[in-house]
GROMACS .gro file of C-alpha atoms in nm:
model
  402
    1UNK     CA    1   9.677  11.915  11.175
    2UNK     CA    2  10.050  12.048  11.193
    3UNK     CA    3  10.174  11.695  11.036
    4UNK     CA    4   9.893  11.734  10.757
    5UNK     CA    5  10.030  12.085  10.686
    6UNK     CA    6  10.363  12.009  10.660
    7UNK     CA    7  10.309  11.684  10.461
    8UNK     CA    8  10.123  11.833  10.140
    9UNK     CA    9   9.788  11.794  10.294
   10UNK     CA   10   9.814  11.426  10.347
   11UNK     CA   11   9.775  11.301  10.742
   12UNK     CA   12   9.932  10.996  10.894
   13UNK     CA   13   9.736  10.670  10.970
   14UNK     CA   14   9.555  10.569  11.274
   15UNK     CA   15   9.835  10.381  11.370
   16UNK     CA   16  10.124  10.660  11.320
   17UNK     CA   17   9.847  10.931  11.482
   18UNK     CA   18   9.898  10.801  11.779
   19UNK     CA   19  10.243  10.743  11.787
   20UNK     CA   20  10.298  11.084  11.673
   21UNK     CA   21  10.059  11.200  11.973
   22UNK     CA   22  10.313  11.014  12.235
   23UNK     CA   23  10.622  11.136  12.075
   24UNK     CA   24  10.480  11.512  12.056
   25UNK     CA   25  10.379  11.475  12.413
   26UNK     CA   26  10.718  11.361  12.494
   27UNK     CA   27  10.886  11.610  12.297
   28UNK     CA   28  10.620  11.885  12.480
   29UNK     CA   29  10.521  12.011  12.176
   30UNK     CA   30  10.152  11.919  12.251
   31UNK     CA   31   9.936  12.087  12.583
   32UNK     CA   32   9.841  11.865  12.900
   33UNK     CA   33   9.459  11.898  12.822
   34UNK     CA   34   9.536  11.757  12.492
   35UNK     CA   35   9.705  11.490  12.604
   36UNK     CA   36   9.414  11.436  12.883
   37UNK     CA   37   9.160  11.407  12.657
   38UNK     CA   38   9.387  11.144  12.398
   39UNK     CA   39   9.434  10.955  12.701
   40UNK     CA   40   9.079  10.907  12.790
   41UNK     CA   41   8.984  10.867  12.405
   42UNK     CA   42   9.298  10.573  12.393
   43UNK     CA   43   9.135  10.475  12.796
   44UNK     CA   44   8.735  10.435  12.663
   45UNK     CA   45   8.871  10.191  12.330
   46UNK     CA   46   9.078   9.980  12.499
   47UNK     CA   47   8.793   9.929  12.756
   48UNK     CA   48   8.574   9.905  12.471
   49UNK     CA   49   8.780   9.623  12.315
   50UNK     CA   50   8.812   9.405  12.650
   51UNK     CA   51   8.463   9.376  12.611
   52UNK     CA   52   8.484   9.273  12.303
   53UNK     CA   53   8.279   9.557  12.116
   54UNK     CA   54   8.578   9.618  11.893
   55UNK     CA   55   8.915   9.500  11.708
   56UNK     CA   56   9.238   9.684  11.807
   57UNK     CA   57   9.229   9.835  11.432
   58UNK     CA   58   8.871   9.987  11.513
   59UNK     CA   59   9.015  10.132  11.835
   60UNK     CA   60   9.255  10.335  11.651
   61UNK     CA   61   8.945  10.463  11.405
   62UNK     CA   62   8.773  10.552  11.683
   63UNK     CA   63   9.074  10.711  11.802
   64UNK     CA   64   9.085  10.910  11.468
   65UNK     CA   65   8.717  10.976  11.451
   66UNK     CA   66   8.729  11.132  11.813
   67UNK     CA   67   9.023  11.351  11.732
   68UNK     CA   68   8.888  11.488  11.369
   69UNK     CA   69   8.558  11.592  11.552
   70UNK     CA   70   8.746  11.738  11.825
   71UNK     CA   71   9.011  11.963  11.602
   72UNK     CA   72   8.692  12.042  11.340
   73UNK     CA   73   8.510  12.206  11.667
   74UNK     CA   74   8.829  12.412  11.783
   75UNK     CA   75   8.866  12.548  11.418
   76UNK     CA   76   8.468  12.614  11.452
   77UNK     CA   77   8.554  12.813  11.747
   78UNK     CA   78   8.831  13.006  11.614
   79UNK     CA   79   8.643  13.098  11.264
   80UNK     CA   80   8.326  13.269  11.448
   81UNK     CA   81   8.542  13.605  11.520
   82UNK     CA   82   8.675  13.620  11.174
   83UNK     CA   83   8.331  13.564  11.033
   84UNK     CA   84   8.227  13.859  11.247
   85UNK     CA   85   8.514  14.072  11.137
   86UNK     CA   86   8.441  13.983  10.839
   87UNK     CA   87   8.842  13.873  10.774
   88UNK     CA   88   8.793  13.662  10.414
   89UNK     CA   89   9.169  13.568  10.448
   90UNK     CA   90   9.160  13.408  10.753
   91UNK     CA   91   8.860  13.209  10.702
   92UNK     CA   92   9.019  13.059  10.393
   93UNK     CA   93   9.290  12.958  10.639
   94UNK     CA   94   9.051  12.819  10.868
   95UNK     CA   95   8.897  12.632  10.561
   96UNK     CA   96   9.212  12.491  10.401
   97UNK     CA   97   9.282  12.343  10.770
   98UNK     CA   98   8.974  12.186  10.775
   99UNK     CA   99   8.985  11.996  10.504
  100UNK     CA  100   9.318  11.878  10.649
  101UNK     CA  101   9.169  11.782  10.991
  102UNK     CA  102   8.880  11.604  10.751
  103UNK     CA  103   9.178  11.339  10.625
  104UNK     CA  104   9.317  11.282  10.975
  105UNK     CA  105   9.387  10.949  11.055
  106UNK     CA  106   9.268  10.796  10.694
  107UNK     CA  107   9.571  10.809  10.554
  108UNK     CA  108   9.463  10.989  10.265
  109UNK     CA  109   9.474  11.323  10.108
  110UNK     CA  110   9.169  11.527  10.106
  111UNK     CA  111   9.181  11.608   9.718
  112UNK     CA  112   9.122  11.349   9.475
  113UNK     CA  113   9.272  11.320   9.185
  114UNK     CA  114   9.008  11.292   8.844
  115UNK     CA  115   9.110  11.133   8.535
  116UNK     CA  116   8.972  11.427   8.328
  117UNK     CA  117   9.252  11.603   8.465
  118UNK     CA  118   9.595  11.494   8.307
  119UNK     CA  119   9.778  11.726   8.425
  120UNK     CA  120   9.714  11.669   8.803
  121UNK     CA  121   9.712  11.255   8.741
  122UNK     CA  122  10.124  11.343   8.585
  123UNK     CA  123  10.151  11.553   8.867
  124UNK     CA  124  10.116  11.198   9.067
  125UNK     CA  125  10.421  11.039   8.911
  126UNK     CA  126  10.613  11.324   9.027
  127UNK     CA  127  10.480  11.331   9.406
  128UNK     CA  128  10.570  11.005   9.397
  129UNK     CA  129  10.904  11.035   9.270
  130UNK     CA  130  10.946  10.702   9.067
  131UNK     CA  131  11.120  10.848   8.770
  132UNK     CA  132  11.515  10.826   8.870
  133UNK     CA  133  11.456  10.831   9.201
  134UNK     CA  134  11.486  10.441   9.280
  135UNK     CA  135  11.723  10.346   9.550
  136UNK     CA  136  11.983  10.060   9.419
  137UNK     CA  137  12.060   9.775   9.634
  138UNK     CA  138  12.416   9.772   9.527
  139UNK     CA  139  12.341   9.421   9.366
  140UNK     CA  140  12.331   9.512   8.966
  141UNK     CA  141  12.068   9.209   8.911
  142UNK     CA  142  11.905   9.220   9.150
  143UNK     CA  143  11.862   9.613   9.090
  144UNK     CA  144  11.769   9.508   8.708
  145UNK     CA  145  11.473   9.320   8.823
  146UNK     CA  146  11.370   9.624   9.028
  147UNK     CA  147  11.360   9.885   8.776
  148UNK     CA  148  11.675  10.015   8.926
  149UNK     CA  149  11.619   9.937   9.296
  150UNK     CA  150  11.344  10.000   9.562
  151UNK     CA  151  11.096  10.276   9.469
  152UNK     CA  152  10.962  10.573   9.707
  153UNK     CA  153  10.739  10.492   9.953
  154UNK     CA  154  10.808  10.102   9.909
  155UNK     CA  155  10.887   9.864  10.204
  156UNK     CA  156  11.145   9.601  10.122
  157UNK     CA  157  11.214   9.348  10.349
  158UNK     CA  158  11.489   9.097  10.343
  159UNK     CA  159  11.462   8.789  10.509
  160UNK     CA  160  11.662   8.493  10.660
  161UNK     CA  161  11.796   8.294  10.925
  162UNK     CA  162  12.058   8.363  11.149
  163UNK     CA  163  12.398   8.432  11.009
  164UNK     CA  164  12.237   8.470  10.683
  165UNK     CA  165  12.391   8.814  10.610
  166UNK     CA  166  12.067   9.038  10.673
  167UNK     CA  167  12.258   9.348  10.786
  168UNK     CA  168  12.524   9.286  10.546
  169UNK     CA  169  12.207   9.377  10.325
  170UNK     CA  170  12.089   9.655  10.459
  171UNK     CA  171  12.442   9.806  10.525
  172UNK     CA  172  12.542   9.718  10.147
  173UNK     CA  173  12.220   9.913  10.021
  174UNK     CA  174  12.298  10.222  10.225
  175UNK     CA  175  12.639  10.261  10.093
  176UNK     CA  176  12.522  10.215   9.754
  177UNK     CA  177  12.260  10.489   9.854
  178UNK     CA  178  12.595  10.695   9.951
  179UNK     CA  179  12.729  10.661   9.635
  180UNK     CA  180  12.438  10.783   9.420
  181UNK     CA  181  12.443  11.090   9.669
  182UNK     CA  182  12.144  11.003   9.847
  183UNK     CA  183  12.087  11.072  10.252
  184UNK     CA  184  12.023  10.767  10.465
  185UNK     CA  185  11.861  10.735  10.743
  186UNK     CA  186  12.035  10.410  10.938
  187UNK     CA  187  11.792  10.318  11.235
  188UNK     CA  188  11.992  10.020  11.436
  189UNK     CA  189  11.797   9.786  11.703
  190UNK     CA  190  12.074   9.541  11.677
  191UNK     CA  191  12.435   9.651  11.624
  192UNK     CA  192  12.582   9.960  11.755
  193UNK     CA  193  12.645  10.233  11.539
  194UNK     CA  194  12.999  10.216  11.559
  195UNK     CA  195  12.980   9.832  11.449
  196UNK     CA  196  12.725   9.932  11.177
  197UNK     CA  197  12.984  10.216  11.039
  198UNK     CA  198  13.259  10.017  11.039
  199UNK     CA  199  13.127   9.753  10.805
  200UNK     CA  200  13.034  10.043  10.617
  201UNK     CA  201  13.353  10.178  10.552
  202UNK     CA  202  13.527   9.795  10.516
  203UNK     CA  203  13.261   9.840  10.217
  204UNK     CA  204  13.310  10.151  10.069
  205UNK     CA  205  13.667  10.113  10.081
  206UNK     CA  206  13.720   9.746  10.002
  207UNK     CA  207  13.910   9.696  10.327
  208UNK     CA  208  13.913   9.351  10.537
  209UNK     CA  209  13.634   9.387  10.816
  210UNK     CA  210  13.884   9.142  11.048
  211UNK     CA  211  14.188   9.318  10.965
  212UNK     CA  212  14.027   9.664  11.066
  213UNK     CA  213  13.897   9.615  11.370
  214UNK     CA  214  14.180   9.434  11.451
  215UNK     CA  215  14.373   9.758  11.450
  216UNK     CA  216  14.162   9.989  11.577
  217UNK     CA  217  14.117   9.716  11.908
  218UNK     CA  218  14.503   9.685  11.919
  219UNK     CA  219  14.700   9.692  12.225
  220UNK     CA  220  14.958   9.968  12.091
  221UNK     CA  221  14.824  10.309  12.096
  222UNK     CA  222  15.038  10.405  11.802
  223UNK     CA  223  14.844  10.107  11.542
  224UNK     CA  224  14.512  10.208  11.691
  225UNK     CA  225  14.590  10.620  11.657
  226UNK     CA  226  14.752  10.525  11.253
  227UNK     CA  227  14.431  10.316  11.160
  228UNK     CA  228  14.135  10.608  11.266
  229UNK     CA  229  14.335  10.883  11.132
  230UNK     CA  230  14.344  10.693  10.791
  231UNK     CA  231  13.951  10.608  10.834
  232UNK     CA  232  13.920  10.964  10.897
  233UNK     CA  233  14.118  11.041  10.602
  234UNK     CA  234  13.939  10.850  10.345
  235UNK     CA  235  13.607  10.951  10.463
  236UNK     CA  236  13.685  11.334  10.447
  237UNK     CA  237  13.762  11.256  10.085
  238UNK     CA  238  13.466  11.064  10.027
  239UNK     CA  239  13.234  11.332  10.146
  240UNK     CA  240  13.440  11.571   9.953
  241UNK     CA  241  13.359  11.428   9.635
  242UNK     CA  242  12.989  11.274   9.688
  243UNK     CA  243  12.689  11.462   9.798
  244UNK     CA  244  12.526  11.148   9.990
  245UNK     CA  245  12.502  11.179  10.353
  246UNK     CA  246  12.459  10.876  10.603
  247UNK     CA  247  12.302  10.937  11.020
  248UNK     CA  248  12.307  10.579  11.181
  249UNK     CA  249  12.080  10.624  11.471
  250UNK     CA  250  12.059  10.356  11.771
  251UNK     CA  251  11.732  10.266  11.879
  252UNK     CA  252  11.612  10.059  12.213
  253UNK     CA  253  11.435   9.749  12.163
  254UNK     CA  254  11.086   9.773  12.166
  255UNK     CA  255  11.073  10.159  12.022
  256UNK     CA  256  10.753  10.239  11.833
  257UNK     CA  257  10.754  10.317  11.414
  258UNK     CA  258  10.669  10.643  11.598
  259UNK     CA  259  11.066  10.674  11.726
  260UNK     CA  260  11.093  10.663  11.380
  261UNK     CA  261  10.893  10.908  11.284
  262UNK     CA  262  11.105  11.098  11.531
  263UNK     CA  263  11.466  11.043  11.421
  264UNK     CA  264  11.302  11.145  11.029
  265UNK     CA  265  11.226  11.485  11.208
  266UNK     CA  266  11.510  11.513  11.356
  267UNK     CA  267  11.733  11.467  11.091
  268UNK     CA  268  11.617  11.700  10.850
  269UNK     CA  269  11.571  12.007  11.149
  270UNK     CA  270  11.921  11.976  11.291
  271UNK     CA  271  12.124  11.855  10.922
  272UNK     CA  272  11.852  12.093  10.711
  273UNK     CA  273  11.823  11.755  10.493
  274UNK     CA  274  11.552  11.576  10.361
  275UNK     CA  275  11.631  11.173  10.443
  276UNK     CA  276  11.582  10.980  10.094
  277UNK     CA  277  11.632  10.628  10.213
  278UNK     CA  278  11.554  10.485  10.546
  279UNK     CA  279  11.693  10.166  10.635
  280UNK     CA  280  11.594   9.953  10.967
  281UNK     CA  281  11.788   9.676  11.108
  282UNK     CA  282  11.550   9.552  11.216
  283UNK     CA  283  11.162   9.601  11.249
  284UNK     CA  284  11.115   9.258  11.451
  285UNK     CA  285  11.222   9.423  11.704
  286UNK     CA  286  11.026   9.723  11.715
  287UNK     CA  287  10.716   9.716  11.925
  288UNK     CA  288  10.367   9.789  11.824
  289UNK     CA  289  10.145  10.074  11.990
  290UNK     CA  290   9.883   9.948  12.108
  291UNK     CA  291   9.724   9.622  12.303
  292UNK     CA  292   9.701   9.315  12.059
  293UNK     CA  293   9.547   8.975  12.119
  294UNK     CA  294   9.823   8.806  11.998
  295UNK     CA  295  10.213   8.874  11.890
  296UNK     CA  296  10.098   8.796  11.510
  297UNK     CA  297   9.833   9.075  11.550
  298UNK     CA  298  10.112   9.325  11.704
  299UNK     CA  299  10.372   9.244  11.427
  300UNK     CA  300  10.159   9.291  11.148
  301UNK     CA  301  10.063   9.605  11.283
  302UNK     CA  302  10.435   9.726  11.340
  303UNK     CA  303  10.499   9.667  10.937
  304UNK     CA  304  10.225   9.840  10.850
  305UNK     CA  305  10.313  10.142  11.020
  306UNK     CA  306  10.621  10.102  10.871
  307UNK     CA  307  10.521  10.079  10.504
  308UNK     CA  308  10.290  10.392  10.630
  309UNK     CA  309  10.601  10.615  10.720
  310UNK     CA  310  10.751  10.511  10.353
  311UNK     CA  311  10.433  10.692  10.218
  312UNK     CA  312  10.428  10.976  10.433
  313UNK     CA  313  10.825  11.077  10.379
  314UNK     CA  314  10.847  10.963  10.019
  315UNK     CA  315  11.093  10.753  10.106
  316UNK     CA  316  11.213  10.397  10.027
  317UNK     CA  317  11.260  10.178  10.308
  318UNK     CA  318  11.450   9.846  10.394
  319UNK     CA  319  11.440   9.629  10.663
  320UNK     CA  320  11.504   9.318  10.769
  321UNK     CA  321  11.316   8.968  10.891
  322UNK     CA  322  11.396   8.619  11.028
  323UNK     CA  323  11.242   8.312  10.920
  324UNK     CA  324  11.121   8.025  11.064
  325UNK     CA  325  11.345   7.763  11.186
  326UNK     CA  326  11.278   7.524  10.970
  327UNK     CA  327  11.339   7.710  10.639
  328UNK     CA  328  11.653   7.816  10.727
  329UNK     CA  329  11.856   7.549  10.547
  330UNK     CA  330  11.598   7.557  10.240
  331UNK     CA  331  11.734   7.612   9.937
  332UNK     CA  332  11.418   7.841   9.869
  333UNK     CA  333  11.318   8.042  10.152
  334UNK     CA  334  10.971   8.172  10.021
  335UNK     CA  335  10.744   8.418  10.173
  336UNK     CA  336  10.534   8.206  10.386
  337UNK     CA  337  10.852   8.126  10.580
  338UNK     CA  338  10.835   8.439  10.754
  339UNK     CA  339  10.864   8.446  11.115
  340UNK     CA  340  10.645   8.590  11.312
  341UNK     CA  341  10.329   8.737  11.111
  342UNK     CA  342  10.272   8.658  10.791
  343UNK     CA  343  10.126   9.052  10.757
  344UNK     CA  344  10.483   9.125  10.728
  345UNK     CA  345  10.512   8.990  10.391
  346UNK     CA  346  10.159   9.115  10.243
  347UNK     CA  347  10.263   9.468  10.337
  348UNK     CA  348  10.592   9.454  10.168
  349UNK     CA  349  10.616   9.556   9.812
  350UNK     CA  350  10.949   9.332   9.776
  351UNK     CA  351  11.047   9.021   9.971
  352UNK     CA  352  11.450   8.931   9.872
  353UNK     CA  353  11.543   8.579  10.087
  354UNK     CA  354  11.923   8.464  10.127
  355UNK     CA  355  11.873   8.115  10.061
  356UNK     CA  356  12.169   7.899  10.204
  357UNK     CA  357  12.129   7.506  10.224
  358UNK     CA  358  12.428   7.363  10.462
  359UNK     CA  359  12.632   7.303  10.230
  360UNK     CA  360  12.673   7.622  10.054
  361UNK     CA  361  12.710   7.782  10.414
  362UNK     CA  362  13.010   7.528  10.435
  363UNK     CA  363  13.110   7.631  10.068
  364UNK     CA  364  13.088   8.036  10.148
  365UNK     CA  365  12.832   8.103   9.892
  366UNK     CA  366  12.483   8.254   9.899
  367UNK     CA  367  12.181   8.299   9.693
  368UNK     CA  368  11.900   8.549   9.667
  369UNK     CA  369  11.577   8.489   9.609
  370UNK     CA  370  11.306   8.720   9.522
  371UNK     CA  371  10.985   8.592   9.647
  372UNK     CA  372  10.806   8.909   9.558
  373UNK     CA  373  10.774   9.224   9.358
  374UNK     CA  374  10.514   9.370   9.400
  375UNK     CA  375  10.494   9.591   9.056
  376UNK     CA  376  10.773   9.399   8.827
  377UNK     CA  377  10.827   9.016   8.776
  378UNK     CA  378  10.954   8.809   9.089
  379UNK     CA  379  11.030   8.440   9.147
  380UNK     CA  380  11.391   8.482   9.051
  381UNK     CA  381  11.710   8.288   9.192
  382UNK     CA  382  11.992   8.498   9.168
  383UNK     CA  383  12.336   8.333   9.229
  384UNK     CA  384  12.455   8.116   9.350
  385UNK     CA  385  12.755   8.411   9.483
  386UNK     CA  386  13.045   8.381   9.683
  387UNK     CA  387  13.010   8.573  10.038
  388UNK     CA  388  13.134   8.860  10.063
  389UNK     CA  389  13.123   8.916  10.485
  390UNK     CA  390  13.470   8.958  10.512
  391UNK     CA  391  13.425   9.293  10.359
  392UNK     CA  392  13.130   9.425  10.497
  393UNK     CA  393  12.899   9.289  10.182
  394UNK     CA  394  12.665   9.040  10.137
  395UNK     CA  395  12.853   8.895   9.847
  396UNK     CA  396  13.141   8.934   9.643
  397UNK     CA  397  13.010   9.190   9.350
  398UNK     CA  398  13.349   9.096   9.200
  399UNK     CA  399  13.328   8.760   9.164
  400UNK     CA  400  13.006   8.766   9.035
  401UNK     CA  401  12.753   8.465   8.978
  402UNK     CA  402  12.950   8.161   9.060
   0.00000   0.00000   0.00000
C-alpha cells in the first residue's frame, strides 16, 4: 500500500512485492506479525510447489492474492468507526487506498485509461516521459537508431564475451547521462566503485586510463597527492557547470533486484533527487528471490524484475550480459547467444552485442550489433571502430567508423 501511494497508484509486481517485503523488514519499517504472516504465506507456496501443485510464478500470485485480501480486511476494519462517525473524508481515504491494495502485486494501475478520453490517453505519453527524455548511449549512431537513446522504463542489455568491453558500455552511457544533466544511479557487482569512477573520469576528461592510475598507485607521495588534487579539481568544475549527478553504489553478489529497489530509495531520501538512469554492471550476477527448478528459470526471473523496476521508477536502465562460449569470436553475436536464459533477451526492449572475431581483437577494433529494438528498426552493424579502452570508452568516438 505505501509503495502504491507513493508510486501514482501503480504497485510493484509479484516478484518486486516480495523483495520489497524483505528489504522493509530489514530496514524495520514493517511489524513482526506482518512479517509472520508473509513468512507463512511465502512457507505454505513453496510447500505447495514441492508438491508440484504450482509453478514458482503462481507462488508469487498466491503470494499477492494472500496479501491484497489481507490489507483489503485491515482497511475494512479501520473504515467501520468512520462509517459510524459518519467522517465522509476519511472514508474517501479509506476508499482511494483500496483501490490501491486492489492492484497489488499485478503490476498495474487500478484506473484504466479509455480511448474516448484524449486527454487522459496524452496524459500517458507524459507519465511515460518519452518526449526528450531518452537517455543517449554516448554512441551518436547508435543513439540515431534509438530515437535518441534508451527510453523510460526500457531495459537495455549489452552483451558479450569476456574482455569485450561491457562495462566500458555501461560506464560510457552514464557519463554521457552526466553530460545531458541527468542523475545516475551506478549499481556495481563487479568492479569497485573506485575502479568504476576512475574510468569515468579517464572518460570525461579524455585522460589515459594507464597513465592515471599509474600516478595515483605511485610510490612518491608527492605524484600520488599532485594527480587527486587535479582529479578533484576538474571534477569540482564539472559539477559546477552541469546539473547531472552520478552515486556508484557496490553491491554483493547474489543481491536481489530488491537491493535495488533499495539503493533507488535511498538515493533520492538522503540526495533529495529523483535517479533518471540506472545502470547495472551486471544483472548475471544478481540472484533471484525465490526457489527455481532450474538456473534458466531463476535468471529469467531476475530480468524481469529488473525491466519491472524500469517501470515502476520511470527510469531507463542498462545492464550488461555474457554470451555463450562459442559466440564469442562470431562476427555476429545475435540474441540467442545469450548466456544463461534466453528470458533475458525477450524481456529486453534493446539487445546491443560487441561483436569481435580474433582478428579484430588482434587489430583493436570492435563492432556493435543491434540484435533488437524493440519499438524502432534493429539488425544493424555499426562499425567496424577502433577501441577506445585506453580511455575508459568502448571505442574511439573520434576516430569514428573505421
Amino acid at each position: 500500500v505505501a509503495y502504491a501511494e507513493t508510486h501514482g497508484g501503480r504497485a510493484p509486481s509479484p516478484v518486486v512485492l516480495v523483495q520489497l517485503v524483505h528489504n522493509r523488514v530489514e530496514a524495520g519499517k514493517i511489524t513482526e506479525a506482518a512479517l509472520e504472516a508473509v513468512d507463512t504465506l511465502v512457507e505454505q507456496g513453496e510447500a505447495l510447489k514441492a508438491q508440484g501443485a504450482f509453478a514458482t510464478s503462481e507462488v508469487l500470485e498466491e503470494v499477492g492474492e494472500r496479501l491484497r485480501t489481507w490489507h483489503a480486511a485491515a482497511l475494512a476494519v479501520e473504515a467501520v468507526p468512520r462509517l459510524v462517525r459518519g467522517d465522509a473524508e476519511g472514508l474517501a481515504q479509506v476508499e482511494e487506498r483500496l483501490n490501491a491494495v486492489r492492484s497489488i502485486g499485478t503490476g498495474a494501475s487500478s484506473d484504466s485509461v479509455a480511448m474516448d478520453n484524449p486527454d487522459a490517453v496524452m496524459a500517458l505519453f507524459d507519465e511515460e516521459g518519452t518526449v526528450g527524455r531518452r537517455s543517449p548511449t554516448g554512441n551518436s549512431e547508435l543513439d540515431g537508431l534509438l530515437g535518441g537513446g534508451l527510453g523510460v522504463g526500457e531495459l537495455g542489455i549489452v552483451q558479450g564475451g569476456t574482455g569485450a568491453g561491457k562495462s566500458f558500455f555501461l560506464s560510457h552511457a552514464a557519463v554521457a547521462g552526466l553530460e545531458h544533466d541527468r542523475a545516475i544511479v551506478y549499481v556495481t557487482l563487479e568492479l569497485s566503485p573506485a575502479q568504476v569512477y576512475l574510468r569515468m573520469y579517464a572518460n570525461l576528461f579524455d585522460a589515459d586510463l594507464r597513465e592515471l592510475q599509474d600516478r595515483l598507485e605511485a610510490e612518491n607521495p608527492t605524484v600520488r597527492t599532485q594527480a587527486r588534487e587535479e582529479m578533484r579539481g576538474r571534477l569540482t568544475t564539472f559539477l559546477a557547470d552541469h546539473k547531472g549527478r552520478l552515486y556508484v553504489k557496490w553491491l554483493d553478489p547474489g543481491s536481489s533486484v530488491g537491493a535495488l529497489c533499495q539503493i533507488l530509495e535511498n538515493v533520492e531520501r538522503r540526495h533529495s533527487v529523483r535517479p533518471s538512469i540506472l545502470c547495472v554492471d551486471y544483472a548475471d550476477k544478481l540472484g533471484a528471490t525465490g526457489i527455481y527448478d532450474t538456473s534458466y528459470a531463476a535468471m529469467g526471473a531476475v530480468y524481469s524484475a529488473l525491466r519491472t523496476v524500469g517501470k515502476d521508477w520511470k527510469v531507463p536502465v542498462w545492464t550488461a550480459s555474457q554470451t555463450t562460449r562459442g559466440a564469442q569470436s562470431r562476427k555476429i553475436v545475435d540474441v540467442d547467444d545469450v548466456a544463461d536464459s534466453m528470458h533475458k533477451a525477450r524481456d529486453a526492449d534493446v539487445v546491443v552485442s560487441l561483436c569481435r572475431t580474433p582478428e579484430e581483437k588482434l587489430a583493436g577494433v570492435l563492432r556493435f550489433y543491434l540484435a533488437k529494438n524493440r519499438n524502432r528498426e534493429a539488425y544493424k552493424v555499426l562499425g567496424p571502430y577502433k577501441t577506445g579502452f585506453a580511455r575508459g570508452r568502448p571505442i574511439d568516438e573520434d576516430g569514428g567508423s573505421l
